[in-house]
Short mmCIF file of C-alpha atoms in Angstrom, two decimals:
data_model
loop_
_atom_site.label_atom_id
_atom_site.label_comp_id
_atom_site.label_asym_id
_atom_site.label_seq_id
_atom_site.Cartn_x
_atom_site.Cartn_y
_atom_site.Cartn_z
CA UNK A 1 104.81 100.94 66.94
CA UNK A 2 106.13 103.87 68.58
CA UNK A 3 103.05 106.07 66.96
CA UNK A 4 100.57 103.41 67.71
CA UNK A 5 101.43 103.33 71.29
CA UNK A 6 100.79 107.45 71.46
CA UNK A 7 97.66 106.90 70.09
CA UNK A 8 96.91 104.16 71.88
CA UNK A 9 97.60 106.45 75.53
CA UNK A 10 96.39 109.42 74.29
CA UNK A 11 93.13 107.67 73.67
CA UNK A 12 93.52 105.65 76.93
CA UNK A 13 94.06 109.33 78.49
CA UNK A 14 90.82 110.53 77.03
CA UNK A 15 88.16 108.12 77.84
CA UNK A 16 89.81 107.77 81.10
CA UNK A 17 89.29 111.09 82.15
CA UNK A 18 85.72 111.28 80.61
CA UNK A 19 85.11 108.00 82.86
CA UNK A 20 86.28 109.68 86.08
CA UNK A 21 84.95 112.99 85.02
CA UNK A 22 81.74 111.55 84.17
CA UNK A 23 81.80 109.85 88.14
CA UNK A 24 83.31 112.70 89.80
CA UNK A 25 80.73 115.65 87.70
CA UNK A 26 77.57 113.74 88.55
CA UNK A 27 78.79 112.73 92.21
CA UNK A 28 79.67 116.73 92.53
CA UNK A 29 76.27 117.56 91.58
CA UNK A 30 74.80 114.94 93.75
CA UNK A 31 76.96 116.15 96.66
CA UNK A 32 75.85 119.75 96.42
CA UNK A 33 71.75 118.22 97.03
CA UNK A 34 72.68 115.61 99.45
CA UNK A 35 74.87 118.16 101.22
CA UNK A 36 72.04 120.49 101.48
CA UNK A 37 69.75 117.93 102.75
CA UNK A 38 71.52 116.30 105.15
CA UNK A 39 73.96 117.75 108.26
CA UNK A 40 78.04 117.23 108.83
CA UNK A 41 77.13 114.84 111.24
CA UNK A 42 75.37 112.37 108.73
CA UNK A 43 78.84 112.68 106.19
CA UNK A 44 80.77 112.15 110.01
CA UNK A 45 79.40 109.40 110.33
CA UNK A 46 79.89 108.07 106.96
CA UNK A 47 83.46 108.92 107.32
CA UNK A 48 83.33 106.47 110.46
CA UNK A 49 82.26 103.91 108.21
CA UNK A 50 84.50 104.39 105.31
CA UNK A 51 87.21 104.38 107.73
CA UNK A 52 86.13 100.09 108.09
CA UNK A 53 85.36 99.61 104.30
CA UNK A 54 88.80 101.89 102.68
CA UNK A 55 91.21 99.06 104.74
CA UNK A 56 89.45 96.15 104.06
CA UNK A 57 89.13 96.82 100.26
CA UNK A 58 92.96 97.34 99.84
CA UNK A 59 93.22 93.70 101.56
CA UNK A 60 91.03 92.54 99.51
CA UNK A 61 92.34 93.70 96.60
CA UNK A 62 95.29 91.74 98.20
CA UNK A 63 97.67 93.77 94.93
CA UNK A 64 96.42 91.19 92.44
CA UNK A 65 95.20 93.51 90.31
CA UNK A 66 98.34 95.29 90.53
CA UNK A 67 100.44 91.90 89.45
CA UNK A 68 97.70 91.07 86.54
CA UNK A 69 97.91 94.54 84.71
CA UNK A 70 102.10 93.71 84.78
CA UNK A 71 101.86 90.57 83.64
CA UNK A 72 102.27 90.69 80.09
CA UNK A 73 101.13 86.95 79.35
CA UNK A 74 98.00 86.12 82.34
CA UNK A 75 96.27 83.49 81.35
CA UNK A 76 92.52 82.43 82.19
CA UNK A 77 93.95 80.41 85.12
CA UNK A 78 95.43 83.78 86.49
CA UNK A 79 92.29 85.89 86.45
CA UNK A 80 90.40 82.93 87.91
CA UNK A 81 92.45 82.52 90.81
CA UNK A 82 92.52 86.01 91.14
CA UNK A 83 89.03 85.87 91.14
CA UNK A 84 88.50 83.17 94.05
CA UNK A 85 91.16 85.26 96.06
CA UNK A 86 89.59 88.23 95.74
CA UNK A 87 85.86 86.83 96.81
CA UNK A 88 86.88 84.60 99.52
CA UNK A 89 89.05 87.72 101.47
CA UNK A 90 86.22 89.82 101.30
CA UNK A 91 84.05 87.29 102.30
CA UNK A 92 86.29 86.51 105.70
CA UNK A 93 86.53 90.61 106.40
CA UNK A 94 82.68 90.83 106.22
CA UNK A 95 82.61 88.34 108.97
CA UNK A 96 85.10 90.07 110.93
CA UNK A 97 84.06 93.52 110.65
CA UNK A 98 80.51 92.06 110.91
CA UNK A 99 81.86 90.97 114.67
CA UNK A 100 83.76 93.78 115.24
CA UNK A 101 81.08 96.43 114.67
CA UNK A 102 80.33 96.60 118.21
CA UNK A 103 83.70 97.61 118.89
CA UNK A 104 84.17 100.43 116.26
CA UNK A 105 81.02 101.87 117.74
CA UNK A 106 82.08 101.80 120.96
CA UNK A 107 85.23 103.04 120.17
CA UNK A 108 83.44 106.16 118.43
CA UNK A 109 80.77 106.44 121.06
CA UNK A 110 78.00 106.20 118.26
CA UNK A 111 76.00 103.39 118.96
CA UNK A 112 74.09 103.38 115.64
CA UNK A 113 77.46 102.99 113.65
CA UNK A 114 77.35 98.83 114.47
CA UNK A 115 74.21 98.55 112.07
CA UNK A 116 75.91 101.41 109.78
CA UNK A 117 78.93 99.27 109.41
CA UNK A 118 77.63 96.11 109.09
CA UNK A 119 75.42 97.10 106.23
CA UNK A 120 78.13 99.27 104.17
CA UNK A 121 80.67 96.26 104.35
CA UNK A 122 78.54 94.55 102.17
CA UNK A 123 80.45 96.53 99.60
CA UNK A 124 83.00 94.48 100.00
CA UNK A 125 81.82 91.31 98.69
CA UNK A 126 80.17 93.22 95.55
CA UNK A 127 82.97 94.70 94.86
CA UNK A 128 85.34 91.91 95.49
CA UNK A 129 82.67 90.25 91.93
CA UNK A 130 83.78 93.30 90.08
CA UNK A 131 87.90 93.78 90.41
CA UNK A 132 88.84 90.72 87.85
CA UNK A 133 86.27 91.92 85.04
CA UNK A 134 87.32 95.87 85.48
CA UNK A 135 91.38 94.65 85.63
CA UNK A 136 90.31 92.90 82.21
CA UNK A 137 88.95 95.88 80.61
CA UNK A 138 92.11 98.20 82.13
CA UNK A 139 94.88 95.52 80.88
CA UNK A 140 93.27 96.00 77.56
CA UNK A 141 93.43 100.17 78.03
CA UNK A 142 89.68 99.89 77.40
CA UNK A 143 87.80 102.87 79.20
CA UNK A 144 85.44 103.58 76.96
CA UNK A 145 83.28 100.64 78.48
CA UNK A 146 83.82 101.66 81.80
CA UNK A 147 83.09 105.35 81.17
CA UNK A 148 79.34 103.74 80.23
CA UNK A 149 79.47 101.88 83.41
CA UNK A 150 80.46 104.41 85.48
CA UNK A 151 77.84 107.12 83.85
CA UNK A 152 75.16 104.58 85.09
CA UNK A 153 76.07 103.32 88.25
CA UNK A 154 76.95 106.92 89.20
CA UNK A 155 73.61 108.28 87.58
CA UNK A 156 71.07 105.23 89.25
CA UNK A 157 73.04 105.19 92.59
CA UNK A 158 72.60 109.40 92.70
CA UNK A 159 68.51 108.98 91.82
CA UNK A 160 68.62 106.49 95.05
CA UNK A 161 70.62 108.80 97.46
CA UNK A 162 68.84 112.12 96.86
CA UNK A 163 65.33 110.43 97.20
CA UNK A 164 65.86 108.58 99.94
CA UNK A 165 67.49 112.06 101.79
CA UNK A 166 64.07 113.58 100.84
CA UNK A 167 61.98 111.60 102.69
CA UNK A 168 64.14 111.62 105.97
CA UNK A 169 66.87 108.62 105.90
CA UNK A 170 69.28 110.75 107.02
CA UNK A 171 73.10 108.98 106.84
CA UNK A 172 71.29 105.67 104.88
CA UNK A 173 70.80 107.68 102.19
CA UNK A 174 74.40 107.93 101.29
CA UNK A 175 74.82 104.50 102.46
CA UNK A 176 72.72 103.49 100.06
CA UNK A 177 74.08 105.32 97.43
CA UNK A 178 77.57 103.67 98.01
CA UNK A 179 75.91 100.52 98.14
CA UNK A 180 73.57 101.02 94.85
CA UNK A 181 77.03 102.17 93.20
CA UNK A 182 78.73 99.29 93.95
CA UNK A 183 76.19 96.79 92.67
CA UNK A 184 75.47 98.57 89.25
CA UNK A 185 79.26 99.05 88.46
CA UNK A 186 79.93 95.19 88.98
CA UNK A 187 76.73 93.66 87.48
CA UNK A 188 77.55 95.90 84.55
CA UNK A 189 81.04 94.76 84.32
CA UNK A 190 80.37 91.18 84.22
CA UNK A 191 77.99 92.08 81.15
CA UNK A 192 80.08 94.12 79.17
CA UNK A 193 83.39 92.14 80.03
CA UNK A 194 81.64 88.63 78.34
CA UNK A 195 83.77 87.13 80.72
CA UNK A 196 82.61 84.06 83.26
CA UNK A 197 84.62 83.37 86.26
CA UNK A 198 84.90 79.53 86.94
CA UNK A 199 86.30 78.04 90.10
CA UNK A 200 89.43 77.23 89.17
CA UNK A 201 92.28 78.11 91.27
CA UNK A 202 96.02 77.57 90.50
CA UNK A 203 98.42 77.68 92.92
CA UNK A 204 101.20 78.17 90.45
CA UNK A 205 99.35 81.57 89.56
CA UNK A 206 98.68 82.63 92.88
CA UNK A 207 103.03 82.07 93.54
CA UNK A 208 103.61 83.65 90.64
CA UNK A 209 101.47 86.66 91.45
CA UNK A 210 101.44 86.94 94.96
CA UNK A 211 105.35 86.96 94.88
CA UNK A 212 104.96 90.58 93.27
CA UNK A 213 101.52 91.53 94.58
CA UNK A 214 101.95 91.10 98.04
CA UNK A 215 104.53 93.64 98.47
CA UNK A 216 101.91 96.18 96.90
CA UNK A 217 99.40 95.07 99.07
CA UNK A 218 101.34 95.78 102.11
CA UNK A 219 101.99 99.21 100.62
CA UNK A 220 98.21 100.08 99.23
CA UNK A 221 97.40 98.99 102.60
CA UNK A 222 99.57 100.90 104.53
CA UNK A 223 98.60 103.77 102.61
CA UNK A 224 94.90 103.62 102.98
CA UNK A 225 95.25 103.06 107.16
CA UNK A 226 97.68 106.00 107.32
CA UNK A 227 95.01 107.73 105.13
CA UNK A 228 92.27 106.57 107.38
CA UNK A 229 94.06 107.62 110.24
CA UNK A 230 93.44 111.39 110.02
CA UNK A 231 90.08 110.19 110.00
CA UNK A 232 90.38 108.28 113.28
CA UNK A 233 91.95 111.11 115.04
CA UNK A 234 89.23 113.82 114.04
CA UNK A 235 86.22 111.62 114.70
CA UNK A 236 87.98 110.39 117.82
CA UNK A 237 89.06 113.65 119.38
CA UNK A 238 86.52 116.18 117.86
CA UNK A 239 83.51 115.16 116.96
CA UNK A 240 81.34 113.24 113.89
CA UNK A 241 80.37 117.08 113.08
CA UNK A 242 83.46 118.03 112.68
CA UNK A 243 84.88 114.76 110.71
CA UNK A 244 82.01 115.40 108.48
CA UNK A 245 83.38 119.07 107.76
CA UNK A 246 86.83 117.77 107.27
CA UNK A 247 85.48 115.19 104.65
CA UNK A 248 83.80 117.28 102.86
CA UNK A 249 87.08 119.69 102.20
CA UNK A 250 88.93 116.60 101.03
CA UNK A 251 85.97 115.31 98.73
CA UNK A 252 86.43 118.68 96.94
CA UNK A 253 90.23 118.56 96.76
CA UNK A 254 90.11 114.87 95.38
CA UNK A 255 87.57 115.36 92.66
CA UNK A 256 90.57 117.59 90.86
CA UNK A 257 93.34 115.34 92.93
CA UNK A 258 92.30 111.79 92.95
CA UNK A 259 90.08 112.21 89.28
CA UNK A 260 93.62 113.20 87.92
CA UNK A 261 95.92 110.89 89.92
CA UNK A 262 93.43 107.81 89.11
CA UNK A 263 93.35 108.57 85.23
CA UNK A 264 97.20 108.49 85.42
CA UNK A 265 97.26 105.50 87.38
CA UNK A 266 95.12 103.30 85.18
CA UNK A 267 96.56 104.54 81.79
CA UNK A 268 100.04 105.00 82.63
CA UNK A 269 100.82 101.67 84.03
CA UNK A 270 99.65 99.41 81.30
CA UNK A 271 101.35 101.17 78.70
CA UNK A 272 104.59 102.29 80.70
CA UNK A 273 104.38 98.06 81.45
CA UNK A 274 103.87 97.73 77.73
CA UNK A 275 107.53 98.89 76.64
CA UNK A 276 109.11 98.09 79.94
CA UNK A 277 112.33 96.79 78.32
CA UNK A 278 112.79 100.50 76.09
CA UNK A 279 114.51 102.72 78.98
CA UNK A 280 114.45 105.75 76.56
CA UNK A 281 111.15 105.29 75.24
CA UNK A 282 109.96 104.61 79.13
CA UNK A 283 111.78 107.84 80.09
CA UNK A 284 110.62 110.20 77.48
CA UNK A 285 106.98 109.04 78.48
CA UNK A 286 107.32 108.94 82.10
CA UNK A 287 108.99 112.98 81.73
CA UNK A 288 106.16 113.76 79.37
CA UNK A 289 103.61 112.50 81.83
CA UNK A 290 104.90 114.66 84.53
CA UNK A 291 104.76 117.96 82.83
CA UNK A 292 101.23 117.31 81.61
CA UNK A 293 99.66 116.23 85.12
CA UNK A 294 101.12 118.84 87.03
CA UNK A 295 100.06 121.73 84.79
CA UNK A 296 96.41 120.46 84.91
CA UNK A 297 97.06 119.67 88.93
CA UNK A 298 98.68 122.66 90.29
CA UNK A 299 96.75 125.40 88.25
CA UNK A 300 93.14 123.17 89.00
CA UNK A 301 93.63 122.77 92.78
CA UNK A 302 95.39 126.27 93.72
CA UNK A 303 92.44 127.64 91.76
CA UNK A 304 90.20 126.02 94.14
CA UNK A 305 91.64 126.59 97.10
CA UNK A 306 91.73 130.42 96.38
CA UNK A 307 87.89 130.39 95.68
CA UNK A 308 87.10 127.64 98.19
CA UNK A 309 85.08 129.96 100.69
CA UNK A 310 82.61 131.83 97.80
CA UNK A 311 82.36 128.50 96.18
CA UNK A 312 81.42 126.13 99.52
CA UNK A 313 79.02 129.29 100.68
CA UNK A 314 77.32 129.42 97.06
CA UNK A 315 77.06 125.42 96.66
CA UNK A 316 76.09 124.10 99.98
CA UNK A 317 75.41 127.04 101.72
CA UNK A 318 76.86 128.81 105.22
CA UNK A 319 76.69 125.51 107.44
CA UNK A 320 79.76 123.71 105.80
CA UNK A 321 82.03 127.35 106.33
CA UNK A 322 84.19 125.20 108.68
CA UNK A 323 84.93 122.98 105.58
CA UNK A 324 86.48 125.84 103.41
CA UNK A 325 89.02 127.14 105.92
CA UNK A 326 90.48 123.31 105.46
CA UNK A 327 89.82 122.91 101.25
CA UNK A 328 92.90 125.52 100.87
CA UNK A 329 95.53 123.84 102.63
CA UNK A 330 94.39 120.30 101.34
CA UNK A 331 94.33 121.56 97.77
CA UNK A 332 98.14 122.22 97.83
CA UNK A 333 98.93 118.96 99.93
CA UNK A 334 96.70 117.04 97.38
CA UNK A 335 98.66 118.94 94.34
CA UNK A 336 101.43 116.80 94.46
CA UNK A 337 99.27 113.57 94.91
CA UNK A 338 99.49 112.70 90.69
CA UNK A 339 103.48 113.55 91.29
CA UNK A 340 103.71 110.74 94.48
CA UNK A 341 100.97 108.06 91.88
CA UNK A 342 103.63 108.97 88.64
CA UNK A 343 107.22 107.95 90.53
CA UNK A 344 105.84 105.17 92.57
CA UNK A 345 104.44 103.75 89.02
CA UNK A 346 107.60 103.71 87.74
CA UNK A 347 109.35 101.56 90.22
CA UNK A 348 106.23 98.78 90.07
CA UNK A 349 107.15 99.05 86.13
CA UNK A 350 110.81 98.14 86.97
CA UNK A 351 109.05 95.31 89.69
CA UNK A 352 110.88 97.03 92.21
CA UNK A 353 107.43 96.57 94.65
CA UNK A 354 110.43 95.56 97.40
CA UNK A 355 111.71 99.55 97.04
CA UNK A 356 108.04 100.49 97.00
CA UNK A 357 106.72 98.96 99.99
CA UNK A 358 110.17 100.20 101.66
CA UNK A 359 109.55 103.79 100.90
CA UNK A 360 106.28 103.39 101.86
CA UNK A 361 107.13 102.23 105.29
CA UNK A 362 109.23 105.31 106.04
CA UNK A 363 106.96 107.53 104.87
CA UNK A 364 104.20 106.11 107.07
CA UNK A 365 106.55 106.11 110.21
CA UNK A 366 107.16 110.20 109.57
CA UNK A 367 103.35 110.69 109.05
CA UNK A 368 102.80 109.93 112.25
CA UNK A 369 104.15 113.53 113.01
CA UNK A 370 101.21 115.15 111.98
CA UNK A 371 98.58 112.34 113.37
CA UNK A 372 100.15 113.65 117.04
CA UNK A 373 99.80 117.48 116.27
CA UNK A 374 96.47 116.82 115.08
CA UNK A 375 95.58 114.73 118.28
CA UNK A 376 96.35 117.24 120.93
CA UNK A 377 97.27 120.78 119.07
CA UNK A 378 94.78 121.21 116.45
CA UNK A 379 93.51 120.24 112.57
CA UNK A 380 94.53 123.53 110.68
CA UNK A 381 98.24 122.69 112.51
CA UNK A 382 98.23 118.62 111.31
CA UNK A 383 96.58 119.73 107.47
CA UNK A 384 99.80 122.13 107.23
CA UNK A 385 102.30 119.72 108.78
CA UNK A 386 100.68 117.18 106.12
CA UNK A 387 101.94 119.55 103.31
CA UNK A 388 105.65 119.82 104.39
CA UNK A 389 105.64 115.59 104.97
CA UNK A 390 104.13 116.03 101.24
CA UNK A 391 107.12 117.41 100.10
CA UNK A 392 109.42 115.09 101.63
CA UNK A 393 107.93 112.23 100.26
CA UNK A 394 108.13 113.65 97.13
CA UNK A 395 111.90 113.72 97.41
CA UNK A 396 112.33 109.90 98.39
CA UNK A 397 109.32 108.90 95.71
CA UNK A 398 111.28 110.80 93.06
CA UNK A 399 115.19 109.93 93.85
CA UNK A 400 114.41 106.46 94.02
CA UNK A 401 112.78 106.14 90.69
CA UNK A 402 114.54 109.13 88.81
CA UNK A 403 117.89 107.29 89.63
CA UNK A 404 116.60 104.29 87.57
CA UNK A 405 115.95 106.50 84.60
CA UNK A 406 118.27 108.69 84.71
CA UNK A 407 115.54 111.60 85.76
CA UNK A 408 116.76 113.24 88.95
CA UNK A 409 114.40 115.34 91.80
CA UNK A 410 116.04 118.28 90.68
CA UNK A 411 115.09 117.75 86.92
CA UNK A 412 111.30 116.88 87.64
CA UNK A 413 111.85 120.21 89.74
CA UNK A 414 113.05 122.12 87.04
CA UNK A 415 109.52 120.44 84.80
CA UNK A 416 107.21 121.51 87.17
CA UNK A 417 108.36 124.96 88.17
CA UNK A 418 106.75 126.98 85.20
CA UNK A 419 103.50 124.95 86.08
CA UNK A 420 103.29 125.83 90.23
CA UNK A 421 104.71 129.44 89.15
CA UNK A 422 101.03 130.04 86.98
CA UNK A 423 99.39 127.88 89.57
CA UNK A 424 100.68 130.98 92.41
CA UNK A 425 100.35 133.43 89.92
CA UNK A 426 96.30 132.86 89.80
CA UNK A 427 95.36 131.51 93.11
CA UNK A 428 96.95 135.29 94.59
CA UNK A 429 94.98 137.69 93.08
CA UNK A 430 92.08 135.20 93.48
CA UNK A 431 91.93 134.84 96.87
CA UNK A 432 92.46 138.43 97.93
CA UNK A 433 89.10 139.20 95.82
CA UNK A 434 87.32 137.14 98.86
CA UNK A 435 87.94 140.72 100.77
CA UNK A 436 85.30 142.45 98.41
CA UNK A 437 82.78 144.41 100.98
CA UNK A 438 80.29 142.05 98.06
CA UNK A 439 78.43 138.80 98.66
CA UNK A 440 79.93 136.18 98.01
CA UNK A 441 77.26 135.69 95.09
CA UNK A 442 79.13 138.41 93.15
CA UNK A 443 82.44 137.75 94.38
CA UNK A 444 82.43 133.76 93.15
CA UNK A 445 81.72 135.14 89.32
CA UNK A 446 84.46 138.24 89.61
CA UNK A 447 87.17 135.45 90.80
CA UNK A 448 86.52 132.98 88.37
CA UNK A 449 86.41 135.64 85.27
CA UNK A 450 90.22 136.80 86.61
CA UNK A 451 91.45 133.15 87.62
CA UNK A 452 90.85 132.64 83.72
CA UNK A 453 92.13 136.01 82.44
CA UNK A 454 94.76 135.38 84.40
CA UNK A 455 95.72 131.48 83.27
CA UNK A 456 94.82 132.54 79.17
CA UNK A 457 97.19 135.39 79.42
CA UNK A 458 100.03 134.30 81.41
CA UNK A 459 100.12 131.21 78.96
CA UNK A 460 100.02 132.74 76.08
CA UNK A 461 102.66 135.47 77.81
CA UNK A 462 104.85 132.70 78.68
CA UNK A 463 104.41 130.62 75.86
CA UNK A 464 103.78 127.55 77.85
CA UNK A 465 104.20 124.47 75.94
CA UNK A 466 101.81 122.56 78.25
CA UNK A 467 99.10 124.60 77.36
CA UNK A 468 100.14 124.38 73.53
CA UNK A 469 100.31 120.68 73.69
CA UNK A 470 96.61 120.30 75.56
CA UNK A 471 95.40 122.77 72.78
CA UNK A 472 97.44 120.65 69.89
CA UNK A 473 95.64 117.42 71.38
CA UNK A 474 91.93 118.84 71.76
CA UNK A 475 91.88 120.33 67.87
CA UNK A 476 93.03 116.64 66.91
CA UNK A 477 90.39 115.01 68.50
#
């Protein structure tokens, strides 16, 4: 069983990341045309929007999901209660952000973001169709299937934002895409899933899960407005321009961050739910996990925050500069984002979502630090007061849930080191190479070819046993 259950992750691991590298690699390459084509102020504005659609989706999502993927015996009168749950919340926060779209333009000072808004919350509803039939196909560890989804909504939805940024749609273009995105993913779901939702709700299913899932609604929603915020503050007391400079920086720190963080997520919490009642099994995984995503984290996003300045200029060209004088300090806040996802998995294992939604609460009080500095002092001063509140969540995320396993802070410490020591060790001599009296054409190529002399032969120096396990795991497969 023990051998099966390796597999059975290591495969889960695999198509997982293909899935989100398969989104993330084609909505990179769509970025870098759409970014060309259109200004910071059309991403600004869809910032505004997402700002709307990222709350109400976590309500929606109302931590159902969450509860089903945990529950080792859901029935078909869970998921369809689920189901009805799911679609009738999103259908009540259309109509009140449909209402309220006045109000959020107003607030903004964009008039045009009313229609914006209303149109991009249909997302909502679609997606509300599609979070049953994709919770199905993650309870079962399947992401093959949803790697094939994901390849075509991402591909179709791409075709629709690029040409309709060609002929002049400005901002609708990537509202469209979102929206295109959205549709294909759930249509596709509900074909591949074989799997019809009737309208059956139990109320016995909705106690049962709502007793765990509200807690982790609370907390995914909490998260997402204290995410949002920094959003609310820059488009509030900058400008749309400047929001859309900011978002950019963070899209490029999540599709290393988040792509990582999500396949963890997904994988990790079905099978770390799976032998639940095995502390030393669940311990030897969860320590295992830890090394391995913080390798791949710290030496991916330290990389890209050295080159971040050649790479923006090269990709999307001298307009977005403002962007890459951000992407370094996100890229080592957003480092220890898979770290944060890992330890707070663990305590929803236990079903301690009372301890999660409690951390999450103080966290979201001390964030407010940085929301005032970046209010009336500056960005570049809130981004770096973000990274030291990083760290300090990382301490309460990882005493609470290395005391239940017997895996203390300073332990996970003592796991990680080697990984941020190579992760320093490249990003140095990296970003100096920006000085070059080159363009930035030639410098890109000459940081890159050292950034991987430099990881190869550190490794290899070092004898990282990281690095030998990735390598053991790719000649297997």
């Amino acid at each position: 069983m023990a051998e099966s259950l390796k597999d059975k992750t290591v495969k889960g691991l695999g198509w997982s990341a293909l899935d989100n590298a398969a989104r993330y690699g084609m909505q990179f390459a769509v970025g870098i045309v759409l970014a060309r084509l259109l200004s910071p102020d059309d991403y600004g504005l869809l910032g505004l929007v997402g700002i709307v659609t990222v709350v109400c989706t976590a309500l929606v999502n109302g931590g159902f999901t969450t509860a089903l993927i945990r529950k080792k015996d859901a029935t078909d009168d869970d998921y369809n209660t689920v189901f009805i749950c799911n679609l009738a919340m999103s259908v009540l926060l259309y109509g009140v952000t449909f209402l309220c779209a006045p109000l959020i333009a107003g607030f903004f000072e964009r008039e045009e973001l009313t229609v914006l808004v209303r149109v991009a919350s249909i997302g909502l509803i679609i997606g509300a169709l599609g979070m049953v039939p994709q919770t199905r196909l993650t309870k079962r560890i399947d992401f093959k299937t949803q790697t094939k989804i994901t390849i075509a909504a991402t591909a179709l939805s791409g075709i629709v934002g690029i040409g309709m940024a060609l002929t002049g749609f400005g901002v609708w273009a990537l509202v469209a895409q979102q929206l295109t995105s959205q549709a294909v993913t759930t249509m596709l779901l509900h074909i591949y899933n074989r799997w019809l939702p009737k309208l059956r709700f139990s109320m016995d299913s909705f106690h049962d899960l709502f007793g765990f899932g509200w807690k982790m609604m609370v907390s995914v929603l909490l998260d997402a407005v204290w995410k949002e915020l920094h959003q609310v503050v820059v488009g509030k007391f900058y400008s749309p321009a400047t929001l859309g400079q900011y978002t950019r920086a963070k899209h490029y720190a999540g599709l290393c961050s988040s792509n990582l963080t999500s396949v963890v997520e997904r994988v990790t919490y079905p099978v770390l739910s799976s032998i639940q009642d095995d502390k030393e099994r669940m311990t030897s995984a969860y320590r295992r996990i830890i090394r391995m995503s913080m390798f791949i984290t710290s030496v991916a996003l330290f990389a890209l925050g050295a080159v971040s300045e050649p790479l923006i200029y090269c990709m999307i060209g001298p307009k977005w500069h403002e962007a890459s004088t951000y992407l370094p300090i996100i890229c080592i806040n957003y480092s220890l984002y898979p770290l944060h996802a890992i330890n707070l998995n663990m305590l929803q294992v236990q079903g301690r979502s009372d301890l999660f939604l409690g951390l999450e609460v103080i966290k979201k009080i001390i964030l407010l630090v940085p929301l005032f500095i970046g209010a009336f002092v500056g960005i570049m001063p809130m981004l770096l007061t973000n990274t030291v509140i990083g760290i300090i969540a990382y301490f309460l995320n990882s005493h609470y849930s290395g005391r239940m396993l017997g895996y203390s802070s300073w332990m996970q410490l003592c796991d990680i080191a080697p990984s941020y020591a190579l992760a320093i060790a490249i990003a140095l001599p990296v970003w100096f190479l920006k000085f070059l009296p080159l363009s930035y054409w030639i410098v890109l190529p000459i940081q890159i070819a050292v950034g991987a002399t430099v990881f190869f032969t550190y490794c290899k120096l070092f004898k990282m046993n990281e690095y030998k396990e990735i390598k053991d795991i790719l000649k297997k497969r």
